Amino acid sequence: MRALRHLNKYFLKYKFRLLTGIFITIIARIFAIAVPKFVGDSVDVVAQYINKDITDIAIVKTGLITNILLILGSVLIAAFFTFLMRQTFIVVSRYIEFDLKNEVFAHYEVLSLNFYKKNRTGDLMNRISEDVSKVRMYVGPALMYSVNTVTLFVVVIGYMISIAPELTLYTVTPLPILSISIYKLSVAIHKRSTIVQVFLSKLTTFTQESFSGISVIKAYGIESQTLKNFTELSNQSKEKNINLVKVQALFFPLMVLLIGISNTLVIYIGGQQFIDGTIQDLGVIVEFIIFVNMLTWPVATVGWVTSIVQQAEASQLRINEFLSQEPEITNSTHTKTPIIGNIIFDKVSFTYDDTNITALKDVSFEINCGQTIAIIGKTGSGKSTILDLIGRLYDVSRGEIKIDNTPISTCNLTNLRESIGYVPQDAFLFSDSIKNNIKFGKENATDEEIIEAAKNAVVHENIEGFSKGYNTVLGERGITLSGGQKQRVSIARAIIKEPSILLFDDCLSAVDTETEEQILNNLHKISKNKTTFIVSHRISTARNADKIIILEEGKITQQGTHNQLIDTEGYYKDLYLKQLSEKEI
Ligand SMILES: Nc1ncnc2c1ncn2[C@@H]1O[C@H](COP(=O)(O)OP(=O)(O)OP(=O)(O)O)[C@@H](O)[C@H]1O
C-alpha cells in the first residue's frame, strides 16, 4: 500500500465529494435493508391469517398494500441514492485519473533526453494510460465497493443479529469462503489477462509496423510470409484468450453455488428453529434469504477489491518510479536571461552516457550575433551534438559553453530554448494541418506571418498547390509530404519564431541545389541579427558562412572562411574538389 500513498493528496483534494459519497452510501444501504423487513412483515401478515390469528381479510389486504407501498418507496429511494453514490465515487475517480495523467505527462516533459533513450515509448505510454486506468479502479470502484460493503455489513449484520443471532452465524459462515474464492479467481484472471495484454500489444505492434512498411512488404513480395507470421501470432493470442475465458467462466457459477449453499442453510436451520420455536415469525426466514442474497455481491467484491488494490499498487509503483526521476537538466534561475546570441565553446568535451561515445573532444570556437557558422564533417563526427549542447539538451562533460558571456548552465533554460529555432535532421511534423505545424513555432502567428515564413522556406508554392492549401492535414509523421517539403515546412516553423539563434541540422539535404540556394539567400536576409548554425555535408550550403568549422571524430581539425579553407590542404578542400567535379559531370 506504500506506493498508493502518492494518491492521498488527491483524496485530500476531493475530500468533500468523497465524504458526501460515504454519507450517501450509508443512506442508500439503510433504505435497502428496509425492503427485506417489509417483505418479512408481509409474509407474517399472511401467516397470521393462515393461522387464524387474524380473521379479517380487510386487515390483511391493508397490511399487504401498506408494505408493498413501503417496499416501492424504499427501493426507489435506495436506487436514487445508489445512483448518487456512483455519481460521487466514480466521478471523483475520473477527476483523479485526469489529475494523475496530467501529473505524469507534465513530469515526462521535463525529463531529459537520456530518460527517453533508456525507456521505450511503449512503456511510457503504458504507464500513462493502462497503469493510470488500473489506479483509477482503486480510487473509484474499489473505494466505492469497500464503503458499500462495510456499510452494508454493519447495518445488515447488526440488524440480523438483533432478530436471530444463531441463524445469523450459520448464514454468514459460507460468505468468507466466497470472498477468498473470488480473490483467488481474480488473481488468476489478472495473471491470464496480463498475458493476453502482452500478446495483444505484440499483435498491435506487428500490425502497425506491417501497415507502416506496407510498401517494403509489397516491393519484396513477402505478403504471404507476413500473413504467416501474423497468423502465428494471432493463434498464440487466441490460445491465451481461451485460457482466460476458462477461468472467467468459473466466476458466476462459483457465486451461484455459494449463494445456493447459504440459502439452503437459511432454509434448513431457519426452518428447524421455526419448528422448535426459537424463531417466532416465518417472515424472519424470508428476510434472511433476501439478506443473504444482498450480502453475496458485496462479499464477492471483497475478493475482487483486494485484487484491484494489488494491481493498482503494482501500477502506482511503476508510475512512481518515473515520477521520482529527477530531470538531469534543470533551470538554475528564474530571473529572465534575454539571449542575444554570442556563443563561445571553450574546450568542450562531451561523452554520451549510454554509449560512452566521446562525441566532442576539446571543441573551441566563438560566434557572434549576426554571424553564420557552418559545421562540416563526416557522418558521426559530432555535428548534431554541438547543436544539442547549444539547446542544452545535454550538459557538457568538460569545458564550458557561454551564451552572451554567461555559462549556459546559469542561463534561464526557458529563455534559452525560447530563443532557439531548431530544425532537426529528421524533420518531425505532427498529424495536424500544415498551418498548425508552422504555427507550432509561434502560437499566435497571423496567416500573413505563416505565409511569409513559408515563402522564406521556399515551400509556399508547394503548399498552395495542395487543394486544401495551408489547411492540408498531414498524416502520421507527415507522410503526405516529400522529404524536401517536410524539411522546408520544418524550416518555416523555426524561422516564424524569429529566434536569436537558428540551428539547422543538415536540413537541406533533401532539397535540390537550386532551391537550397534560394533558401540560403532568404536566410541570409532574415538572419542579419541572429546567430545561425548550419550543419551540412555540402560545400554549397557552407560556402557563404562567416565561419566554417571542420569536425573529424569529435575534434575541430580546421576552421576559417570558405576562401581560406579551399586554399588549405585538408578535408574541406578535398570535399570541395570532389563536389566540384561531381557538379561538372
Ligand atoms: N543520442 C545519442 N546517444 C548516444 N550516442 C550518440 C547519440 N547521438 C549521437 N551519438 C554518437 O555520437 C557520435 C556523434 O554523433 P552526431 O550525431 O553528433 O554526429 P553527426 O556528425 O551529426 O552525424 P551525421 O552527419 O550522421 O548526422 C556518433 O558516434 C554517434 O553514434
XYZ file of C-alpha atoms and ligand atoms in Angstrom:
616
model
C 0.000 0.000 0.000
C 3.057 2.239 0.237
C 3.068 3.215 -3.405
C -0.595 4.151 -3.234
C 0.168 6.795 -0.621
C 1.043 9.013 -3.549
C -2.694 9.297 -4.175
C -3.514 10.620 -0.710
C -3.035 14.178 -1.942
C -5.823 13.610 -4.432
C -8.098 12.069 -1.812
C -7.462 15.178 0.235
C -8.215 17.396 -2.757
C -11.607 15.733 -3.280
C -12.359 15.073 0.407
C -15.725 16.834 0.413
C -17.029 14.876 -2.551
C -15.757 11.640 -1.026
C -17.313 12.353 2.369
C -20.587 13.133 0.616
C -20.222 9.816 -1.194
C -19.793 7.929 2.080
C -22.819 9.680 3.596
C -24.927 8.907 0.527
C -23.836 5.245 0.608
C -24.962 4.893 4.225
C -28.401 6.330 3.386
C -28.730 4.084 0.319
C -27.939 0.987 2.370
C -30.318 1.877 5.194
C -33.166 2.138 2.716
C -32.019 -1.069 1.029
C -32.337 -3.091 4.243
C -35.823 -1.772 4.796
C -37.015 -3.871 1.831
C -36.437 -7.345 3.386
C -38.068 -6.113 6.576
C -41.259 -5.122 4.743
C -41.255 -8.383 2.765
C -40.904 -10.258 6.081
C -43.779 -8.253 7.583
C -45.964 -9.095 4.561
C -45.246 -12.817 4.993
C -46.061 -12.501 8.712
C -49.449 -10.908 7.952
C -50.320 -13.747 5.571
C -49.030 -16.355 8.078
C -51.171 -14.835 10.838
C -54.229 -15.010 8.551
C -53.485 -18.674 7.776
C -53.050 -19.428 11.494
C -56.329 -17.629 12.093
C -54.637 -15.060 14.340
C -56.213 -12.525 12.018
C -59.634 -13.330 10.665
C -60.497 -10.105 8.870
C -59.249 -10.271 5.257
C -59.502 -6.458 5.027
C -56.742 -6.110 7.655
C -54.533 -8.499 5.631
C -55.185 -6.505 2.469
C -54.387 -3.181 4.124
C -51.232 -4.661 5.670
C -50.071 -6.019 2.325
C -50.795 -2.806 0.405
C -49.030 -0.701 3.040
C -45.998 -2.994 2.862
C -45.949 -3.010 -0.934
C -46.008 0.801 -0.983
C -43.266 0.944 1.638
C -41.174 -1.544 -0.368
C -41.687 0.516 -3.516
C -40.749 3.746 -1.729
C -37.647 2.200 -0.118
C -36.494 0.675 -3.387
C -36.900 3.995 -5.195
C -35.045 5.949 -2.514
C -32.292 3.296 -2.282
C -31.945 3.275 -6.078
C -31.753 7.065 -6.200
C -29.048 7.174 -3.525
C -27.167 4.300 -5.196
C -27.185 6.393 -8.359
C -25.798 9.354 -6.377
C -23.204 7.076 -4.770
C -21.872 6.052 -8.183
C -22.003 9.668 -9.336
C -19.804 10.810 -6.475
C -17.254 7.987 -6.252
C -16.884 7.246 -9.953
C -16.811 10.928 -10.886
C -14.080 11.567 -8.282
C -12.110 8.638 -9.716
C -12.304 10.222 -13.167
C -11.065 13.540 -11.734
C -8.156 11.780 -10.036
C -7.381 9.868 -13.244
C -7.311 13.183 -15.118
C -5.060 14.807 -12.498
C -2.686 11.859 -12.381
C -2.405 11.662 -16.165
C -1.582 15.369 -16.280
C 0.949 14.991 -13.491
C 2.690 12.105 -15.275
C 2.643 13.866 -18.657
C 3.997 17.118 -17.197
C 6.762 15.152 -15.499
C 7.628 13.250 -18.678
C 8.003 16.574 -20.455
C 10.603 17.941 -18.042
C 12.700 14.779 -18.071
C 15.882 14.886 -20.101
C 16.556 13.107 -23.377
C 18.547 10.408 -21.591
C 15.356 9.293 -19.916
C 13.726 8.768 -23.306
C 16.721 6.810 -24.509
C 16.614 4.488 -21.522
C 12.879 3.796 -21.709
C 10.807 2.504 -24.585
C 7.978 4.673 -25.901
C 5.521 1.806 -25.413
C 6.473 1.655 -21.747
C 5.953 5.408 -21.303
C 2.559 5.142 -22.969
C 1.532 2.139 -20.896
C 2.292 3.882 -17.638
C 0.285 6.962 -18.538
C -2.683 5.038 -19.911
C -3.015 1.464 -18.651
C -1.350 1.912 -15.293
C -3.292 5.088 -14.567
C -6.509 3.238 -15.500
C -5.673 0.476 -13.021
C -5.041 3.069 -10.339
C -8.413 4.609 -11.166
C -10.074 1.291 -10.416
C -8.642 1.638 -6.908
C -9.699 5.243 -6.315
C -13.121 4.654 -7.896
C -14.850 1.273 -7.932
C -12.645 -0.313 -5.241
C -13.250 2.538 -2.818
C -16.933 2.656 -3.634
C -17.471 -1.078 -3.170
C -15.424 -1.077 0.052
C -17.518 1.715 1.559
C -20.627 -0.044 0.307
C -19.607 -3.409 1.761
C -18.601 -2.015 5.138
C -21.813 -0.002 5.431
C -23.957 -2.902 4.352
C -22.211 -5.284 6.719
C -22.529 -3.034 9.731
C -26.164 -2.230 9.010
C -27.358 -5.647 7.777
C -25.398 -7.942 10.119
C -26.251 -5.678 13.058
C -29.933 -5.961 12.181
C -29.740 -9.715 11.534
C -28.068 -10.366 14.917
C -30.728 -8.309 16.634
C -33.514 -10.548 15.311
C -31.910 -14.031 15.092
C -28.296 -14.260 16.368
C -27.775 -18.012 15.872
C -29.265 -18.080 12.389
C -27.047 -15.099 11.505
C -23.951 -17.111 12.425
C -24.922 -20.049 10.179
C -25.949 -17.755 7.368
C -22.758 -15.742 7.151
C -20.345 -18.678 7.632
C -20.055 -19.520 3.908
C -19.502 -15.855 2.974
C -15.753 -15.642 3.786
C -15.260 -18.778 1.656
C -16.944 -16.915 -1.187
C -14.701 -13.917 -0.615
C -11.484 -15.969 -0.604
C -12.563 -17.954 -3.687
C -13.339 -14.780 -5.619
C -9.984 -13.325 -4.572
C -8.126 -16.418 -5.840
C -10.137 -16.347 -9.033
C -9.451 -12.618 -9.557
C -5.712 -13.186 -9.133
C -5.811 -15.993 -11.702
C -7.886 -13.819 -14.054
C -5.430 -10.947 -13.631
C -2.425 -13.179 -14.379
C -4.000 -14.542 -17.510
C -5.303 -11.193 -18.699
C -1.794 -9.708 -18.314
C -0.548 -12.393 -20.710
C -3.441 -11.608 -23.054
C -2.435 -7.911 -22.925
C 1.178 -8.755 -23.795
C 0.040 -10.701 -26.845
C -2.420 -8.008 -27.792
C 0.313 -5.378 -27.789
C 2.610 -7.724 -29.791
C -0.175 -8.121 -32.318
C -0.802 -4.361 -32.427
C 2.892 -3.564 -32.905
C 3.182 -6.191 -35.644
C 0.099 -4.894 -37.456
C 1.146 -1.267 -37.114
C 4.634 -1.992 -38.452
C 3.230 -4.050 -41.308
C 0.972 -1.212 -42.406
C 3.663 1.440 -41.989
C 6.070 -0.665 -44.008
C 3.466 -1.931 -46.497
C 5.405 -0.530 -49.454
C 8.505 -2.529 -48.421
C 6.400 -5.674 -47.907
C 4.853 -5.302 -51.360
C 8.122 -4.407 -53.057
C 9.805 -7.546 -51.654
C 6.724 -9.677 -52.360
C 6.608 -11.051 -48.837
C 2.855 -10.695 -48.249
C 2.352 -14.439 -47.678
C 5.281 -14.643 -45.238
C 3.920 -11.623 -43.346
C 0.471 -13.196 -43.249
C 2.023 -16.443 -41.912
C 3.769 -14.518 -39.120
C 0.567 -12.673 -38.327
C -1.468 -15.894 -38.212
C 1.092 -17.471 -35.858
C 0.969 -14.505 -33.506
C -2.784 -14.289 -33.741
C -3.076 -18.001 -32.965
C -0.970 -17.628 -29.814
C -3.111 -14.662 -28.829
C -6.271 -16.753 -29.325
C -4.875 -19.543 -27.085
C -4.165 -17.061 -24.301
C -7.653 -15.595 -24.650
C -9.215 -19.053 -24.381
C -7.157 -19.713 -21.220
C -8.528 -16.507 -19.761
C -12.121 -17.290 -20.661
C -11.805 -20.690 -18.928
C -11.169 -19.050 -15.550
C -13.563 -16.180 -16.151
C -16.297 -18.725 -16.833
C -15.939 -20.013 -13.251
C -16.786 -16.642 -11.706
C -20.583 -16.668 -11.815
C -21.133 -20.410 -11.276
C -18.980 -20.151 -8.146
C -21.044 -17.247 -6.887
C -24.330 -19.019 -7.618
C -23.059 -22.147 -5.856
C -22.096 -20.297 -2.694
C -25.329 -18.290 -2.654
C -27.183 -21.578 -3.042
C -25.335 -23.067 -0.055
C -26.147 -20.008 2.084
C -29.815 -20.081 1.057
C -30.058 -23.790 1.825
C -28.551 -23.202 5.270
C -31.023 -20.401 5.983
C -33.985 -22.554 4.938
C -32.765 -25.674 6.738
C -31.570 -24.138 10.016
C -34.174 -21.353 9.962
C -36.892 -23.981 9.335
C -35.688 -26.099 12.266
C -35.558 -23.075 14.544
C -39.082 -22.080 13.473
C -40.307 -25.611 14.231
C -38.685 -25.680 17.674
C -39.914 -22.168 18.368
C -36.547 -20.318 18.528
C -37.840 -18.148 15.693
C -41.356 -16.892 16.188
C -42.128 -15.445 12.773
C -41.902 -17.137 9.389
C -41.112 -13.714 7.901
C -37.658 -13.831 9.532
C -36.610 -16.718 7.279
C -37.796 -14.819 4.205
C -35.938 -11.713 5.395
C -32.761 -13.745 5.908
C -32.932 -15.249 2.438
C -33.108 -11.720 0.997
C -30.258 -10.574 3.280
C -28.030 -13.449 2.176
C -28.581 -12.508 -1.437
C -27.966 -8.851 -0.610
C -24.671 -9.694 1.089
C -23.369 -12.017 -1.588
C -22.247 -9.434 -4.103
C -20.523 -7.142 -1.539
C -18.755 -10.182 -0.065
C -17.637 -11.240 -3.515
C -16.333 -7.738 -4.087
C -14.025 -8.047 -1.058
C -12.018 -10.593 -3.033
C -12.315 -8.594 -6.204
C -11.351 -5.335 -4.468
C -8.283 -6.990 -2.893
C -7.092 -7.997 -6.315
C -7.814 -4.491 -7.711
C -5.818 -2.913 -4.884
C -2.901 -5.235 -5.583
C -2.944 -4.379 -9.275
C -3.238 -0.659 -8.505
C -0.315 -0.913 -6.093
C 1.848 -2.525 -8.808
C 0.775 0.106 -11.339
C 1.323 3.028 -8.974
C 4.766 1.626 -8.189
C 5.613 1.775 -11.878
C 4.203 5.309 -12.143
C 6.132 6.432 -9.035
C 9.310 5.008 -10.497
C 9.092 7.561 -13.322
C 7.701 10.360 -11.156
C 10.662 10.040 -8.820
C 13.166 10.538 -11.622
C 14.784 13.936 -11.435
C 15.387 15.792 -14.709
C 19.115 15.891 -15.404
C 18.853 19.332 -16.966
C 17.154 21.859 -14.748
C 16.549 25.559 -14.776
C 19.042 27.089 -12.384
C 17.466 30.536 -12.277
C 14.072 32.100 -12.516
C 15.361 35.546 -13.388
C 14.935 36.229 -17.057
C 18.031 35.974 -19.223
C 17.464 37.706 -22.547
C 19.515 35.887 -25.173
C 21.419 37.933 -27.751
C 23.283 35.048 -29.367
C 27.029 35.435 -28.794
C 28.258 31.908 -28.277
C 31.590 30.600 -27.046
C 32.628 26.945 -26.917
C 35.625 26.690 -24.606
C 37.414 23.325 -24.739
C 34.110 21.470 -24.750
C 34.145 17.697 -24.493
C 31.066 15.547 -24.391
C 30.528 11.834 -23.808
C 27.145 10.154 -24.225
C 26.270 8.311 -21.026
C 24.622 5.319 -22.587
C 27.091 4.526 -25.362
C 30.169 6.013 -23.718
C 30.995 7.551 -27.073
C 33.002 10.758 -26.747
C 31.288 12.752 -29.458
C 33.213 16.015 -28.893
C 36.797 16.492 -27.791
C 38.175 19.878 -26.726
C 36.000 21.815 -29.141
C 36.589 25.579 -29.046
C 35.121 28.280 -31.254
C 33.358 31.593 -30.989
C 30.499 33.112 -32.923
C 28.732 36.404 -32.520
C 25.219 37.595 -33.047
C 24.538 38.253 -36.729
C 27.049 35.654 -37.901
C 26.569 32.303 -39.584
C 28.704 29.318 -38.757
C 28.745 26.165 -40.847
C 29.770 22.822 -39.423
C 31.052 20.275 -41.882
C 32.282 16.773 -41.202
C 31.834 13.108 -41.892
C 28.864 11.252 -40.509
C 29.212 10.619 -36.781
C 31.822 13.371 -36.348
C 29.753 15.202 -33.692
C 27.971 17.929 -35.667
C 24.482 17.322 -34.276
C 25.942 17.011 -30.793
C 27.156 20.624 -30.975
C 23.599 21.780 -31.739
C 22.165 19.641 -28.939
C 24.566 21.208 -26.459
C 23.533 24.731 -27.501
C 19.890 23.862 -26.817
C 21.077 22.323 -23.528
C 19.507 19.010 -24.350
C 22.652 17.675 -22.661
C 25.195 19.296 -20.376
C 28.853 19.283 -21.372
C 31.156 16.695 -19.781
C 34.167 19.050 -19.722
C 34.869 22.643 -20.736
C 32.259 25.368 -20.919
C 29.711 26.889 -23.257
C 28.982 30.565 -22.776
C 25.984 32.391 -24.156
C 26.437 36.161 -24.107
C 29.362 35.598 -21.754
C 27.231 33.717 -19.227
C 27.840 29.997 -18.626
C 24.973 28.176 -20.362
C 24.100 26.289 -17.174
C 23.258 29.547 -15.409
C 21.113 30.954 -18.214
C 17.370 30.754 -17.753
C 16.563 27.487 -19.544
C 13.128 28.626 -20.697
C 14.528 31.846 -22.162
C 17.345 29.921 -23.813
C 15.037 27.444 -25.500
C 12.549 30.137 -26.416
C 15.279 31.954 -28.270
C 16.278 28.946 -30.353
C 14.767 27.926 -33.678
C 15.773 24.323 -34.270
C 15.380 22.297 -37.425
C 16.332 18.682 -36.747
C 17.911 16.307 -39.200
C 14.796 14.143 -39.238
C 12.041 16.718 -39.734
C 9.176 15.752 -37.466
C 5.735 17.038 -38.341
C 2.646 16.476 -36.237
C -0.540 14.882 -37.587
C -2.161 18.268 -37.991
C -2.621 20.893 -40.700
C 0.431 22.444 -42.368
C -0.668 25.769 -40.917
C -0.654 24.459 -37.359
C 2.639 22.719 -37.922
C 4.211 26.037 -38.875
C 2.369 27.897 -36.108
C 3.870 25.469 -33.637
C 6.871 27.809 -33.694
C 4.721 30.830 -32.788
C 1.308 30.115 -31.369
C -0.248 33.498 -32.106
C 1.166 33.879 -35.630
C -1.111 35.525 -38.172
C -1.843 33.980 -41.579
C 0.411 36.604 -43.173
C 3.289 35.618 -40.921
C 2.754 31.930 -41.731
C 2.798 32.644 -45.455
C 5.860 34.846 -45.064
C 7.726 32.081 -43.216
C 6.674 29.505 -45.817
C 7.854 31.833 -48.600
C 11.228 32.243 -46.908
C 11.495 28.485 -46.584
C 10.557 28.239 -50.303
C 7.641 25.905 -49.640
C 4.757 28.360 -50.132
C 4.156 27.370 -53.740
C 4.108 23.675 -52.883
C 1.550 24.290 -50.155
C -0.606 26.414 -52.440
C -0.534 23.515 -54.888
C -2.438 21.285 -52.441
C -6.218 21.510 -52.809
C -6.620 22.480 -49.161
C -3.531 24.693 -49.114
C -2.323 25.516 -45.627
C -5.186 23.509 -44.147
C -3.891 20.260 -45.646
C -3.720 17.761 -42.820
C -0.526 15.780 -42.632
C -0.561 12.068 -41.921
C 1.464 10.294 -39.315
C 4.937 11.840 -39.330
C 3.904 13.982 -42.294
C 3.694 11.142 -44.797
C 1.796 13.156 -47.342
C 4.792 15.440 -47.909
C 8.010 14.635 -49.735
C 11.248 14.602 -47.759
C 12.277 18.026 -49.072
C 8.836 19.517 -48.394
C 8.922 18.236 -44.829
C 12.321 19.800 -44.315
C 11.104 23.150 -45.626
C 7.933 23.182 -43.509
C 10.194 22.439 -40.589
C 12.402 25.418 -41.576
C 9.332 27.673 -41.797
C 8.361 26.576 -38.288
C 11.786 27.601 -36.984
C 12.013 30.978 -38.695
C 8.481 32.132 -37.860
C 9.614 32.170 -34.256
C 12.163 34.874 -35.059
C 14.612 33.394 -32.598
C 18.042 34.821 -31.720
C 19.711 31.512 -32.515
C 18.896 29.348 -35.526
C 20.082 25.744 -35.601
C 19.782 23.943 -38.940
C 20.842 20.324 -38.699
C 21.505 19.079 -42.200
C 18.003 20.191 -43.070
C 18.630 20.971 -46.720
C 19.875 17.503 -47.619
C 16.627 16.565 -49.387
C 16.230 19.768 -51.424
C 17.810 20.365 -54.817
C 20.722 22.797 -55.054
C 18.643 25.472 -56.773
C 16.015 25.561 -54.015
C 18.803 25.338 -51.470
C 20.343 28.478 -52.892
C 17.033 30.344 -52.687
C 16.513 29.267 -49.083
C 20.059 30.268 -48.138
C 19.570 33.686 -49.754
C 16.354 34.195 -47.794
C 18.009 33.027 -44.606
C 20.853 35.419 -45.206
C 18.345 38.287 -45.281
C 16.337 37.283 -42.233
C 19.241 36.235 -40.055
C 21.019 39.584 -40.009
C 20.658 39.985 -36.242
C 20.661 36.279 -35.436
C 23.270 33.623 -34.816
C 22.934 30.835 -37.330
C 24.386 27.335 -37.211
C 24.210 25.269 -40.382
C 25.258 21.640 -40.275
C 25.822 20.180 -43.689
C 27.651 17.705 -45.866
C 27.540 20.077 -48.835
C 30.054 22.806 -49.625
C 27.295 24.758 -51.373
C 25.469 25.150 -48.059
C 28.522 26.253 -46.151
C 30.433 28.448 -48.568
C 28.850 31.777 -47.626
C 29.084 31.269 -43.880
C 31.178 33.723 -41.844
C 32.976 30.807 -40.311
C 33.273 27.160 -41.222
C 34.467 24.501 -38.811
C 35.503 21.025 -39.838
C 34.893 18.234 -37.392
C 36.656 14.912 -37.540
C 35.940 12.311 -34.880
C 34.756 14.984 -32.472
C 37.714 17.299 -32.944
C 37.929 20.542 -34.866
C 40.605 19.931 -37.464
C 40.152 23.127 -39.484
C 38.300 26.388 -39.203
C 38.105 29.515 -41.311
C 36.198 31.006 -44.208
C 35.459 29.206 -47.456
C 38.266 31.024 -49.258
C 40.770 30.259 -46.526
C 39.805 26.594 -46.380
C 39.923 25.860 -50.093
C 43.484 27.113 -50.032
C 44.460 24.762 -47.213
C 45.082 21.041 -47.639
C 42.514 19.029 -45.705
C 39.011 17.590 -45.554
C 37.273 20.772 -46.727
C 39.419 21.251 -49.812
C 39.086 17.541 -50.739
C 35.321 17.726 -50.343
C 35.184 20.939 -52.353
C 37.130 19.451 -55.238
C 35.086 16.257 -55.153
C 31.752 18.090 -55.174
C 33.013 20.487 -57.843
C 33.919 17.631 -60.154
C 30.561 15.897 -59.456
C 28.799 19.120 -60.461
C 30.780 19.330 -63.699
C 29.945 15.735 -64.561
N 21.695 10.172 -28.527
C 22.863 9.558 -28.598
N 23.203 8.650 -27.686
C 24.385 8.034 -27.755
N 25.316 8.249 -28.679
C 25.019 9.140 -29.620
C 23.789 9.842 -29.633
N 23.757 10.685 -30.662
C 24.923 10.517 -31.286
N 25.692 9.603 -30.666
C 27.028 9.202 -31.073
O 27.857 10.352 -31.008
C 28.655 10.458 -32.164
C 28.408 11.811 -32.819
O 27.101 11.812 -33.338
P 26.443 13.066 -34.060
O 25.022 12.741 -34.293
O 26.752 14.289 -33.293
O 27.219 13.054 -35.423
P 26.914 13.871 -36.741
O 28.210 14.424 -37.170
O 25.815 14.807 -36.560
O 26.494 12.672 -37.711
P 25.527 12.748 -39.015
O 26.203 13.574 -40.040
O 25.425 11.295 -39.418
O 24.265 13.295 -38.519
C 28.309 9.270 -33.044
O 29.331 8.292 -32.878
C 27.009 8.758 -32.522
O 26.938 7.356 -32.618
